[in-house]
Every structure is written in C-alpha cells, then in structure tokens.
PDB file of C-alpha atoms in Angstrom:
ATOM      1  CA  MET A  12       2.251 -38.703  31.269  1.00  0.00           C
ATOM      2  CA  THR A  13       5.129 -35.382  30.383  1.00  0.00           C
ATOM      3  CA  LEU A  14       4.434 -31.770  30.307  1.00  0.00           C
ATOM      4  CA  THR A  15       5.107 -31.303  26.389  1.00  0.00           C
ATOM      5  CA  GLN A  16       2.208 -34.735  26.046  1.00  0.00           C
ATOM      6  CA  GLU A  17      -0.359 -33.125  28.706  1.00  0.00           C
ATOM      7  CA  LEU A  18       0.135 -29.199  27.132  1.00  0.00           C
ATOM      8  CA  ARG A  19      -0.791 -30.950  23.462  1.00  0.00           C
ATOM      9  CA  HIS A  20      -3.556 -32.958  25.083  1.00  0.00           C
ATOM     10  CA  GLN A  21      -4.865 -30.260  27.080  1.00  0.00           C
ATOM     11  CA  HIS A  22      -4.615 -27.459  23.711  1.00  0.00           C
ATOM     12  CA  HIS A  23      -5.064 -29.725  20.881  1.00  0.00           C
ATOM     13  CA  ASP A  24      -7.889 -28.000  19.513  1.00  0.00           C
ATOM     14  CA  LEU A  25      -5.775 -25.070  19.305  1.00  0.00           C
ATOM     15  CA  TRP A  26      -2.039 -26.852  18.113  1.00  0.00           C
ATOM     16  CA  HIS A  27      -5.021 -28.535  15.122  1.00  0.00           C
ATOM     17  CA  ARG A  28      -6.319 -24.701  14.372  1.00  0.00           C
ATOM     18  CA  MET A  29      -2.774 -23.003  14.218  1.00  0.00           C
ATOM     19  CA  VAL A  30      -1.723 -25.868  11.683  1.00  0.00           C
ATOM     20  CA  THR A  31      -4.514 -26.677   9.303  1.00  0.00           C
ATOM     21  CA  HIS A  32      -5.039 -22.734   9.450  1.00  0.00           C
ATOM     22  CA  PRO A  33      -6.637 -22.121   6.097  1.00  0.00           C
ATOM     23  CA  PHE A  34      -4.057 -20.447   4.764  1.00  0.00           C
ATOM     24  CA  VAL A  35      -1.730 -23.884   5.459  1.00  0.00           C
ATOM     25  CA  ILE A  36      -4.528 -25.337   3.809  1.00  0.00           C
ATOM     26  CA  GLU A  37      -4.129 -22.829   0.357  1.00  0.00           C
ATOM     27  CA  MET A  38      -1.010 -23.287   0.138  1.00  0.00           C
ATOM     28  CA  GLY A  39      -0.760 -27.012   0.365  1.00  0.00           C
ATOM     29  CA  ASP A  40      -3.555 -27.259  -2.340  1.00  0.00           C
ATOM     30  CA  ASN A  41      -1.512 -24.682  -4.598  1.00  0.00           C
ATOM     31  CA  MET A  42      -4.370 -22.240  -4.789  1.00  0.00           C
ATOM     32  CA  LEU A  43      -2.419 -19.373  -2.399  1.00  0.00           C
ATOM     33  CA  PRO A  44      -2.274 -15.764  -4.692  1.00  0.00           C
ATOM     34  CA  ILE A  45       1.574 -15.315  -5.416  1.00  0.00           C
ATOM     35  CA  GLU A  46       0.406 -11.162  -3.613  1.00  0.00           C
ATOM     36  CA  LYS A  47      -0.488 -13.087  -0.416  1.00  0.00           C
ATOM     37  CA  PHE A  48       2.035 -16.445  -0.354  1.00  0.00           C
ATOM     38  CA  ARG A  49       4.793 -13.418  -1.055  1.00  0.00           C
ATOM     39  CA  ALA A  50       3.361 -11.127   2.241  1.00  0.00           C
ATOM     40  CA  TYR A  51       3.620 -13.789   4.171  1.00  0.00           C
ATOM     41  CA  PHE A  52       7.234 -14.476   3.376  1.00  0.00           C
ATOM     42  CA  LEU A  53       7.856 -10.784   4.016  1.00  0.00           C
ATOM     43  CA  GLN A  54       6.055 -11.398   7.219  1.00  0.00           C
ATOM     44  CA  ASP A  55       7.968 -14.149   8.142  1.00  0.00           C
ATOM     45  CA  TYR A  56      11.474 -12.542   7.246  1.00  0.00           C
ATOM     46  CA  VAL A  57      10.304 -10.294   9.785  1.00  0.00           C
ATOM     47  CA  PHE A  58       9.811 -12.572  12.382  1.00  0.00           C
ATOM     48  CA  VAL A  59      12.897 -14.438  11.949  1.00  0.00           C
ATOM     49  CA  HIS A  60      14.700 -11.622  13.389  1.00  0.00           C
ATOM     50  CA  ASP A  61      12.984 -11.390  16.708  1.00  0.00           C
ATOM     51  CA  LEU A  62      13.151 -15.203  16.579  1.00  0.00           C
ATOM     52  CA  VAL A  63      16.926 -14.678  16.384  1.00  0.00           C
ATOM     53  CA  ALA A  64      16.600 -12.100  20.052  1.00  0.00           C
ATOM     54  CA  LEU A  65      14.769 -14.890  21.627  1.00  0.00           C
ATOM     55  CA  THR A  66      17.028 -17.619  20.877  1.00  0.00           C
ATOM     56  CA  SER A  67      20.192 -15.651  21.977  1.00  0.00           C
ATOM     57  CA  MET A  68      18.564 -14.468  24.824  1.00  0.00           C
ATOM     58  CA  GLY A  69      17.967 -18.328  25.542  1.00  0.00           C
ATOM     59  CA  LEU A  70      21.314 -18.761  24.680  1.00  0.00           C
ATOM     60  CA  ALA A  71      23.044 -15.955  27.313  1.00  0.00           C
ATOM     61  CA  LYS A  72      20.128 -18.121  30.210  1.00  0.00           C
ATOM     62  CA  ALA A  73      20.963 -21.214  29.301  1.00  0.00           C
ATOM     63  CA  PRO A  74      21.565 -23.615  32.464  1.00  0.00           C
ATOM     64  CA  THR A  75      24.373 -26.418  30.574  1.00  0.00           C
ATOM     65  CA  PHE A  76      26.899 -25.463  28.005  1.00  0.00           C
ATOM     66  CA  LEU A  77      25.101 -28.936  26.383  1.00  0.00           C
ATOM     67  CA  ALA A  78      21.472 -25.946  25.950  1.00  0.00           C
ATOM     68  CA  ALA A  79      23.806 -23.601  24.924  1.00  0.00           C
ATOM     69  CA  ASN A  80      25.235 -25.454  22.284  1.00  0.00           C
ATOM     70  CA  GLN A  81      21.527 -26.641  21.068  1.00  0.00           C
ATOM     71  CA  LEU A  82      20.332 -22.697  20.942  1.00  0.00           C
ATOM     72  CA  HIS A  83      23.232 -22.163  19.374  1.00  0.00           C
ATOM     73  CA  GLN A  84      22.861 -24.688  16.638  1.00  0.00           C
ATOM     74  CA  PHE A  85      19.856 -23.590  15.276  1.00  0.00           C
ATOM     75  CA  LEU A  86      20.277 -19.776  15.658  1.00  0.00           C
ATOM     76  CA  ALA A  87      23.583 -20.863  12.829  1.00  0.00           C
ATOM     77  CA  GLY A  88      21.172 -22.237  10.850  1.00  0.00           C
ATOM     78  CA  ILE A  89      18.286 -19.660  10.709  1.00  0.00           C
ATOM     79  CA  LEU A  90      21.754 -16.932  11.182  1.00  0.00           C
ATOM     80  CA  ASN A  91      23.131 -18.946   7.773  1.00  0.00           C
ATOM     81  CA  PRO A  92      21.654 -21.474   5.527  1.00  0.00           C
ATOM     82  CA  GLU A  93      17.812 -20.100   6.352  1.00  0.00           C
ATOM     83  CA  ASN A  94      19.100 -16.651   5.721  1.00  0.00           C
ATOM     84  CA  ASP A  95      20.669 -18.115   2.057  1.00  0.00           C
ATOM     85  CA  LEU A  96      16.940 -19.907   1.692  1.00  0.00           C
ATOM     86  CA  PHE A  97      15.666 -16.582   2.319  1.00  0.00           C
ATOM     87  CA  VAL A  98      17.180 -14.683   0.068  1.00  0.00           C
ATOM     88  CA  ARG A  99      17.003 -17.016  -3.006  1.00  0.00           C
ATOM     89  CA  ALA A 100      13.540 -17.055  -2.060  1.00  0.00           C
ATOM     90  CA  PHE A 101      12.731 -12.936  -2.682  1.00  0.00           C
ATOM     91  CA  LYS A 102      14.359 -13.146  -5.376  1.00  0.00           C
ATOM     92  CA  GLU A 103      12.025 -16.460  -7.362  1.00  0.00           C
ATOM     93  CA  LEU A 104       8.976 -13.715  -5.593  1.00  0.00           C
ATOM     94  CA  GLY A 105      10.542 -11.040  -7.328  1.00  0.00           C
ATOM     95  CA  VAL A 106      11.217  -9.633  -3.813  1.00  0.00           C
ATOM     96  CA  SER A 107      14.325  -6.779  -3.728  1.00  0.00           C
ATOM     97  CA  ALA A 108      17.510  -6.937  -1.166  1.00  0.00           C
ATOM     98  CA  GLU A 109      15.668  -2.666  -0.648  1.00  0.00           C
ATOM     99  CA  GLU A 110      12.040  -4.348  -0.305  1.00  0.00           C
ATOM    100  CA  TYR A 111      12.754  -6.925   2.176  1.00  0.00           C
ATOM    101  CA  MET A 112      15.944  -5.394   3.906  1.00  0.00           C
ATOM    102  CA  ALA A 113      12.801  -2.490   4.872  1.00  0.00           C
ATOM    103  CA  ALA A 114       9.807  -4.430   5.737  1.00  0.00           C
ATOM    104  CA  SER A 115       7.652  -3.617   8.371  1.00  0.00           C
ATOM    105  CA  ALA A 116       5.889  -5.847  11.012  1.00  0.00           C
ATOM    106  CA  SER A 117       2.115  -6.310  10.778  1.00  0.00           C
ATOM    107  CA  PRO A 118       0.143  -5.964  13.583  1.00  0.00           C
ATOM    108  CA  VAL A 119       0.369  -9.828  14.018  1.00  0.00           C
ATOM    109  CA  THR A 120       3.696  -9.950  13.968  1.00  0.00           C
ATOM    110  CA  GLN A 121       4.767  -7.306  15.881  1.00  0.00           C
ATOM    111  CA  ALA A 122       2.404  -8.257  18.520  1.00  0.00           C
ATOM    112  CA  PHE A 123       3.676 -12.136  18.737  1.00  0.00           C
ATOM    113  CA  GLY A 124       7.377 -10.491  18.585  1.00  0.00           C
ATOM    114  CA  ASP A 125       6.821  -8.071  21.438  1.00  0.00           C
ATOM    115  CA  PHE A 126       5.638 -11.051  22.979  1.00  0.00           C
ATOM    116  CA  MET A 127       9.266 -13.352  22.091  1.00  0.00           C
ATOM    117  CA  VAL A 128      11.314 -10.496  22.982  1.00  0.00           C
ATOM    118  CA  ARG A 129       9.693  -9.779  26.472  1.00  0.00           C
ATOM    119  CA  THR A 130       9.927 -13.475  26.605  1.00  0.00           C
ATOM    120  CA  GLY A 131      13.271 -13.573  25.910  1.00  0.00           C
ATOM    121  CA  LEU A 132      14.166 -10.336  28.541  1.00  0.00           C
ATOM    122  CA  GLU A 133      11.970 -11.893  31.683  1.00  0.00           C
ATOM    123  CA  GLY A 134      11.614 -15.004  31.404  1.00  0.00           C
ATOM    124  CA  SER A 135      13.562 -18.039  32.406  1.00  0.00           C
ATOM    125  CA  PHE A 136      15.406 -20.805  30.354  1.00  0.00           C
ATOM    126  CA  GLU A 137      12.155 -22.647  29.995  1.00  0.00           C
ATOM    127  CA  ASP A 138       9.723 -20.091  29.143  1.00  0.00           C
ATOM    128  CA  ILE A 139      11.890 -19.834  25.906  1.00  0.00           C
ATOM    129  CA  VAL A 140      12.400 -22.663  25.639  1.00  0.00           C
ATOM    130  CA  THR A 141       8.904 -22.943  25.732  1.00  0.00           C
ATOM    131  CA  VAL A 142       8.010 -20.600  23.833  1.00  0.00           C
ATOM    132  CA  LEU A 143      10.553 -22.099  20.787  1.00  0.00           C
ATOM    133  CA  TYR A 144       9.215 -25.552  21.504  1.00  0.00           C
ATOM    134  CA  VAL A 145       5.609 -23.953  19.601  1.00  0.00           C
ATOM    135  CA  THR A 146       6.719 -21.864  17.199  1.00  0.00           C
ATOM    136  CA  GLU A 147       9.387 -24.706  15.648  1.00  0.00           C
ATOM    137  CA  GLY A 148       6.454 -27.350  16.443  1.00  0.00           C
ATOM    138  CA  THR A 149       3.826 -25.503  14.463  1.00  0.00           C
ATOM    139  CA  TYR A 150       5.769 -25.087  11.351  1.00  0.00           C
ATOM    140  CA  LEU A 151       7.691 -28.513  12.149  1.00  0.00           C
ATOM    141  CA  ASP A 152       4.343 -29.549  11.655  1.00  0.00           C
ATOM    142  CA  TRP A 153       2.758 -28.743   9.014  1.00  0.00           C
ATOM    143  CA  GLY A 154       5.574 -27.986   6.888  1.00  0.00           C
ATOM    144  CA  THR A 155       6.428 -31.847   7.467  1.00  0.00           C
ATOM    145  CA  ARG A 156       2.886 -32.816   6.378  1.00  0.00           C
ATOM    146  CA  LEU A 157       2.492 -30.702   3.433  1.00  0.00           C
ATOM    147  CA  LEU A 158       5.973 -31.981   2.152  1.00  0.00           C
ATOM    148  CA  GLU A 159       4.757 -35.784   3.112  1.00  0.00           C
ATOM    149  CA  ALA A 160       1.919 -34.713   0.484  1.00  0.00           C
ATOM    150  CA  GLY A 161       3.701 -33.888  -2.082  1.00  0.00           C
ATOM    151  CA  VAL A 162       2.180 -30.246  -2.756  1.00  0.00           C
ATOM    152  CA  VAL A 163       4.549 -27.479  -1.824  1.00  0.00           C
ATOM    153  CA  SER A 164       6.182 -26.019  -4.770  1.00  0.00           C
ATOM    154  CA  ARG A 165       8.581 -23.430  -5.125  1.00  0.00           C
ATOM    155  CA  PRO A 166       9.978 -21.301  -3.608  1.00  0.00           C
ATOM    156  CA  LEU A 167       8.649 -22.847   0.160  1.00  0.00           C
ATOM    157  CA  SER A 168       9.233 -26.250  -0.730  1.00  0.00           C
ATOM    158  CA  SER A 169      13.581 -26.015  -0.416  1.00  0.00           C
ATOM    159  CA  MET A 170      12.612 -23.476   2.436  1.00  0.00           C
ATOM    160  CA  LEU A 171      10.079 -26.265   4.507  1.00  0.00           C
ATOM    161  CA  TYR A 172      12.513 -29.208   3.208  1.00  0.00           C
ATOM    162  CA  HIS A 173      15.631 -27.409   4.976  1.00  0.00           C
ATOM    163  CA  LYS A 174      13.779 -27.031   7.759  1.00  0.00           C
ATOM    164  CA  THR A 175      11.418 -30.079   8.230  1.00  0.00           C
ATOM    165  CA  SER A 176      13.496 -33.106   6.588  1.00  0.00           C
ATOM    166  CA  GLU A 177      15.484 -35.852   8.517  1.00  0.00           C
ATOM    167  CA  HIS A 178      18.515 -33.917   8.535  1.00  0.00           C
ATOM    168  CA  GLY A 179      16.048 -30.042   9.221  1.00  0.00           C
ATOM    169  CA  LEU A 180      16.803 -27.100  11.673  1.00  0.00           C
ATOM    170  CA  PHE A 181      13.698 -28.488  13.061  1.00  0.00           C
ATOM    171  CA  LEU A 182      13.084 -31.527  13.424  1.00  0.00           C
ATOM    172  CA  GLY A 183      16.104 -32.190  16.032  1.00  0.00           C
ATOM    173  CA  PHE A 184      15.497 -28.798  17.842  1.00  0.00           C
ATOM    174  CA  ALA A 185      12.204 -29.350  17.795  1.00  0.00           C
ATOM    175  CA  ALA A 186      12.888 -33.019  20.118  1.00  0.00           C
ATOM    176  CA  TRP A 187      15.780 -31.540  22.118  1.00  0.00           C
ATOM    177  CA  ASN A 188      12.610 -29.001  23.201  1.00  0.00           C
ATOM    178  CA  GLU A 189      10.159 -31.144  23.956  1.00  0.00           C
ATOM    179  CA  LYS A 190      12.496 -33.256  25.672  1.00  0.00           C
ATOM    180  CA  GLU A 191      13.993 -29.983  27.634  1.00  0.00           C
ATOM    181  CA  ILE A 192       9.897 -28.579  28.911  1.00  0.00           C
ATOM    182  CA  ASP A 193      10.003 -32.812  30.495  1.00  0.00           C
ATOM    183  CA  ARG A 194      13.408 -32.122  31.523  1.00  0.00           C
ATOM    184  CA  ALA A 195      12.826 -28.729  33.553  1.00  0.00           C
ATOM    185  CA  ALA A 196       8.986 -29.823  34.335  1.00  0.00           C
ATOM    186  CA  ARG A 197      10.577 -33.460  36.134  1.00  0.00           C
ATOM    187  CA  ILE A 198      13.590 -31.175  38.002  1.00  0.00           C
ATOM    188  CA  LEU A 199      10.912 -28.157  39.316  1.00  0.00           C
ATOM    189  CA  GLY A 200       8.254 -30.875  40.475  1.00  0.00           C
ATOM    190  CA  ARG A 201       5.762 -28.327  38.666  1.00  0.00           C
ATOM    191  CA  ILE A 202       3.610 -28.898  35.920  1.00  0.00           C
ATOM    192  CA  VAL A 203       2.275 -25.474  34.682  1.00  0.00           C
ATOM    193  CA  ARG A 204      -1.012 -25.228  33.099  1.00  0.00           C
TER     194      ARG A 204
END
C-alpha cells in the first residue's frame, strides 16, 4: 500500500466529512442561499492568495526541474484562467471589483491560510506537496461529484469544469501530487502518521 493510499484509508472519515459537508450538499442540491454562496466565493478568492504563496514556496523548494514545472503549471492556471473565472463569477454574483479586492479572511480562512503559508516557509517540499494534495484533492473530489451529477448551476459550474474536467487544472495536478508523495515516501523510507 502506498503512503497516499494508507493516509486516505486511515483518514477516510475526515476526508468524507470534508467532501460531503452540509455546505457542499446544499450547493449540489441548489439549496444554498445566494448570499451564502457569495460569501463562500469571496473567501475562496482570499484563500487563493495563500494558495499562490504556498505553491510559490514549493516551486522554490522543488528538488527537480520537472517538479518545479508541475508547480509552475498549476500556478499559471491559478493566476490566469482561474482568476478570469473569479472575475466573471463575481460579476454574475453582483460583487464589485472594489468589494472582492478588499475582501478579508474570515477566522477559519485566516487560520488555514496561516497554516499554508507557515508550511510553505518552514516545511519541506514534501510537506508542501502534501498540503496541496489535500486542498486540491478534496476540491477535486466534491467538485467532480457535483458536476457528474449535473446539479451545479452557474457561476460555480464553469469554475468546477475548469478545475475538474479531463483537461482541468486539478485532475492532473492531484495525480502528480499523489505520485510525488508516494515517490518521496519510498525514497525517504518513512511513513508519516
């Protein structure tokens, strides 16, 4: 059993709770009030700033050009097409540029952002890839499930399609993260528990 398989098995309940959270279920059932979705989307936009910082620090710590290129491609996807999707979605949601540019982190978003930035600064390349695997893997999991069920409405549908489709931002990146974690575990000969 690989490290990622072991961790997914060991923490299955936690992963399941994240990807089937009532918020995700309400979103998938189109029962999520627009104001709640709007608040989520603003927090997701704030979150991405710390995701960019974490990914950039991973890029600086990458042990190979191939690993650096994987992170670079992910970062380019976040900074270009994903940002464009955010701007279009904010327009659909009636959020002004001034409002989303001035959005501040909620306590939960701030705590998670602090964790990501601290991991980027103090952690190893493998620590960074592991955090990316969980953040992007859980998003990929629930996003793919909602898209396949055909229950997601705009503007989330275009964002999810961009991230989870066959050519999406997350699909290949999540698979690469998994392989990278398992490769590092084999090389280092250790299992993180």
